[in-house]
JSON list of C-alpha atoms in Angstrom, two decimals:
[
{"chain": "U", "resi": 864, "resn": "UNK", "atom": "CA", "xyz": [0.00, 0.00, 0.00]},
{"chain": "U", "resi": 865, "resn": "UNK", "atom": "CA", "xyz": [1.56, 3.43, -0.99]},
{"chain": "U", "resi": 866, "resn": "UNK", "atom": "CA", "xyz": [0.82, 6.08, 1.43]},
{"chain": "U", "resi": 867, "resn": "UNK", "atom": "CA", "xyz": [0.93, 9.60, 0.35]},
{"chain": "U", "resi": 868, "resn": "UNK", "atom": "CA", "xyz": [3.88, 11.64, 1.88]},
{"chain": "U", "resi": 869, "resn": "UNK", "atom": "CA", "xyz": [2.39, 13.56, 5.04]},
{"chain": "U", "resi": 870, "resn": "UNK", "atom": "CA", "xyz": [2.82, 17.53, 5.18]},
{"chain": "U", "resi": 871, "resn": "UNK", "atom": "CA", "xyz": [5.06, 18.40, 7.44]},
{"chain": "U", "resi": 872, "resn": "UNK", "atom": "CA", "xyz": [3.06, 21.29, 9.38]},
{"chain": "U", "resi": 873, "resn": "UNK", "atom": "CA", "xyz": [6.40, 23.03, 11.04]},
{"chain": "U", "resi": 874, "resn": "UNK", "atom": "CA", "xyz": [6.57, 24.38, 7.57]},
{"chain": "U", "resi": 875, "resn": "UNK", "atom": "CA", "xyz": [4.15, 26.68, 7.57]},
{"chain": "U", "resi": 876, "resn": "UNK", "atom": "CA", "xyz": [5.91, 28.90, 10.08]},
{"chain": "U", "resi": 877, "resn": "UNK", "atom": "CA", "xyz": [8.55, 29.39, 7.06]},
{"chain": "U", "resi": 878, "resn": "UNK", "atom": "CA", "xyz": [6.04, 29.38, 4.15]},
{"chain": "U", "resi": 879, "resn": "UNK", "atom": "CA", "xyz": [4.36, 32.48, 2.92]},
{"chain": "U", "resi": 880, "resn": "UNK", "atom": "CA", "xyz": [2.68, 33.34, -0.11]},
{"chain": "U", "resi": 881, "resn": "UNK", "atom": "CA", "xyz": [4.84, 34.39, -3.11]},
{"chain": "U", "resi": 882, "resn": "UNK", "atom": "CA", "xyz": [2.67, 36.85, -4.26]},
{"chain": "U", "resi": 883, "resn": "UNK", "atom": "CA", "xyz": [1.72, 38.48, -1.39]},
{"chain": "U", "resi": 884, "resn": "UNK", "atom": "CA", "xyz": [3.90, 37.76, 1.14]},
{"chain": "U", "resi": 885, "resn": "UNK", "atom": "CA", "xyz": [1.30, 36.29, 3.39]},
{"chain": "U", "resi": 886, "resn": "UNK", "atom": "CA", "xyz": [0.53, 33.96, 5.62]},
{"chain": "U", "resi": 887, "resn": "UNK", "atom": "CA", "xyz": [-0.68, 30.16, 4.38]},
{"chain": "U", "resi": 888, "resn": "UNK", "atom": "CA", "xyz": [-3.36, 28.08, 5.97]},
{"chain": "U", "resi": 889, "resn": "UNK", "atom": "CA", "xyz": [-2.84, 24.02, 5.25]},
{"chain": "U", "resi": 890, "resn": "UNK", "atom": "CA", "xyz": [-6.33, 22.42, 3.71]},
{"chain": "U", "resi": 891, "resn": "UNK", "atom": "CA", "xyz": [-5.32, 18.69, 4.84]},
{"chain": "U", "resi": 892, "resn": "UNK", "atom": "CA", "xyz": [-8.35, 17.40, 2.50]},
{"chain": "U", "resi": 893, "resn": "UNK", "atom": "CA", "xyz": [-7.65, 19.17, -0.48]},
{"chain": "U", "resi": 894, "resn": "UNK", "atom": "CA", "xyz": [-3.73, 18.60, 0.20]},
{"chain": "U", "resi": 895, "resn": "UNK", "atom": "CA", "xyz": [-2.89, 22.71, -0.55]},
{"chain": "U", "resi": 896, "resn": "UNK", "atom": "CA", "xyz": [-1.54, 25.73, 0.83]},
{"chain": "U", "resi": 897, "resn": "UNK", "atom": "CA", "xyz": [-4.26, 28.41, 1.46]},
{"chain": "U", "resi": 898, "resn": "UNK", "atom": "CA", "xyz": [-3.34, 32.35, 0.77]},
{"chain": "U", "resi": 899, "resn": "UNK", "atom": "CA", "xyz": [-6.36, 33.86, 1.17]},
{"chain": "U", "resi": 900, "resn": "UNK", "atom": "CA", "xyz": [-5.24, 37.77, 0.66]},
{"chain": "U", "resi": 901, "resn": "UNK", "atom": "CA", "xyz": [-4.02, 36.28, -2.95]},
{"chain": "U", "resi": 902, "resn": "UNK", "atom": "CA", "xyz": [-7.22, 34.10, -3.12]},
{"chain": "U", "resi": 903, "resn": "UNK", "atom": "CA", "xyz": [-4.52, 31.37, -4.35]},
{"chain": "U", "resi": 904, "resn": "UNK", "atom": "CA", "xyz": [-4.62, 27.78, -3.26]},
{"chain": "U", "resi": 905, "resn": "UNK", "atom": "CA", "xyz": [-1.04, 25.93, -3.62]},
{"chain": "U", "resi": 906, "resn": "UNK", "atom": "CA", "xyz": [-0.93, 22.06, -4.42]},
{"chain": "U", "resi": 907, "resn": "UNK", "atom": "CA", "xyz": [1.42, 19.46, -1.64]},
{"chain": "U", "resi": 908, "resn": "UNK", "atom": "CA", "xyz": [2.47, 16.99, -4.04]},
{"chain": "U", "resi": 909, "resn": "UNK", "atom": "CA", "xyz": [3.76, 13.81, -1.87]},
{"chain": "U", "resi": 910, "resn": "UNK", "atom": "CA", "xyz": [4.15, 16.27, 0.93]},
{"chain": "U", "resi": 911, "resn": "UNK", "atom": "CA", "xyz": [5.90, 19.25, -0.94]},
{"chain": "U", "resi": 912, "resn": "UNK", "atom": "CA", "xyz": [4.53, 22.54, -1.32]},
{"chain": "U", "resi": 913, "resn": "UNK", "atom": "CA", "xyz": [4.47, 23.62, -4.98]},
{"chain": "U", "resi": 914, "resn": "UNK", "atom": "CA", "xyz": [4.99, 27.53, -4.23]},
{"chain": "U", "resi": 915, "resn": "UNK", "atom": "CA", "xyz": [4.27, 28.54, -8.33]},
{"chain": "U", "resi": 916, "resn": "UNK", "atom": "CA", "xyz": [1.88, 31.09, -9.05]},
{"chain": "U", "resi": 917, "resn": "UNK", "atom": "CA", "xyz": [1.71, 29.02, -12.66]},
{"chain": "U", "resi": 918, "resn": "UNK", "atom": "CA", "xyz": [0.49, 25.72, -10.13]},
{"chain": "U", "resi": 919, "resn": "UNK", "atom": "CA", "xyz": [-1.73, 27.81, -7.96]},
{"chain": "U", "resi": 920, "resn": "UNK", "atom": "CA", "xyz": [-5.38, 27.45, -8.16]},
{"chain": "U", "resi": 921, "resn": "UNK", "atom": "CA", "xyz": [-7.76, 29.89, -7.66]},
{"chain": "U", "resi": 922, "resn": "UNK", "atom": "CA", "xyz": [-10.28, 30.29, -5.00]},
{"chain": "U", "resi": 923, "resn": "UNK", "atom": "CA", "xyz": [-13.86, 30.28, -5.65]},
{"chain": "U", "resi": 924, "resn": "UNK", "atom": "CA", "xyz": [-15.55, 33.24, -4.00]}
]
């Protein structure tokens, strides 16, 4: 059975937004990085934070 990599939370106190500079909230069930001054959601890919704007999804309103 192959278990998806875990994110490592302790990460998020050196993570911030690219765009804006901001702080990031973890979504555990949609596996991403939350900016919501950017309204940008980041993918974890087996546990690493893809920090693109090009791989960033945006938020619904």
């Amino acid at each position: 059975m192959n278990a998806t990599p875990e994110f490592d939370r302790r990460m998020l106190e050196a993570l911030v937004c690219p765009h804006t500079h901001a702080v990031l909230v973890y979504d555990p069930d949609a596996q991403e990085l939350i900016s919501r001054n950017a309204g940008l959601a980041y993918p974890v890919r087996n546990g690493i934070p893809v920090m693109l704007l090009d791989e960033a999804r945006k938020l619904d309103d």
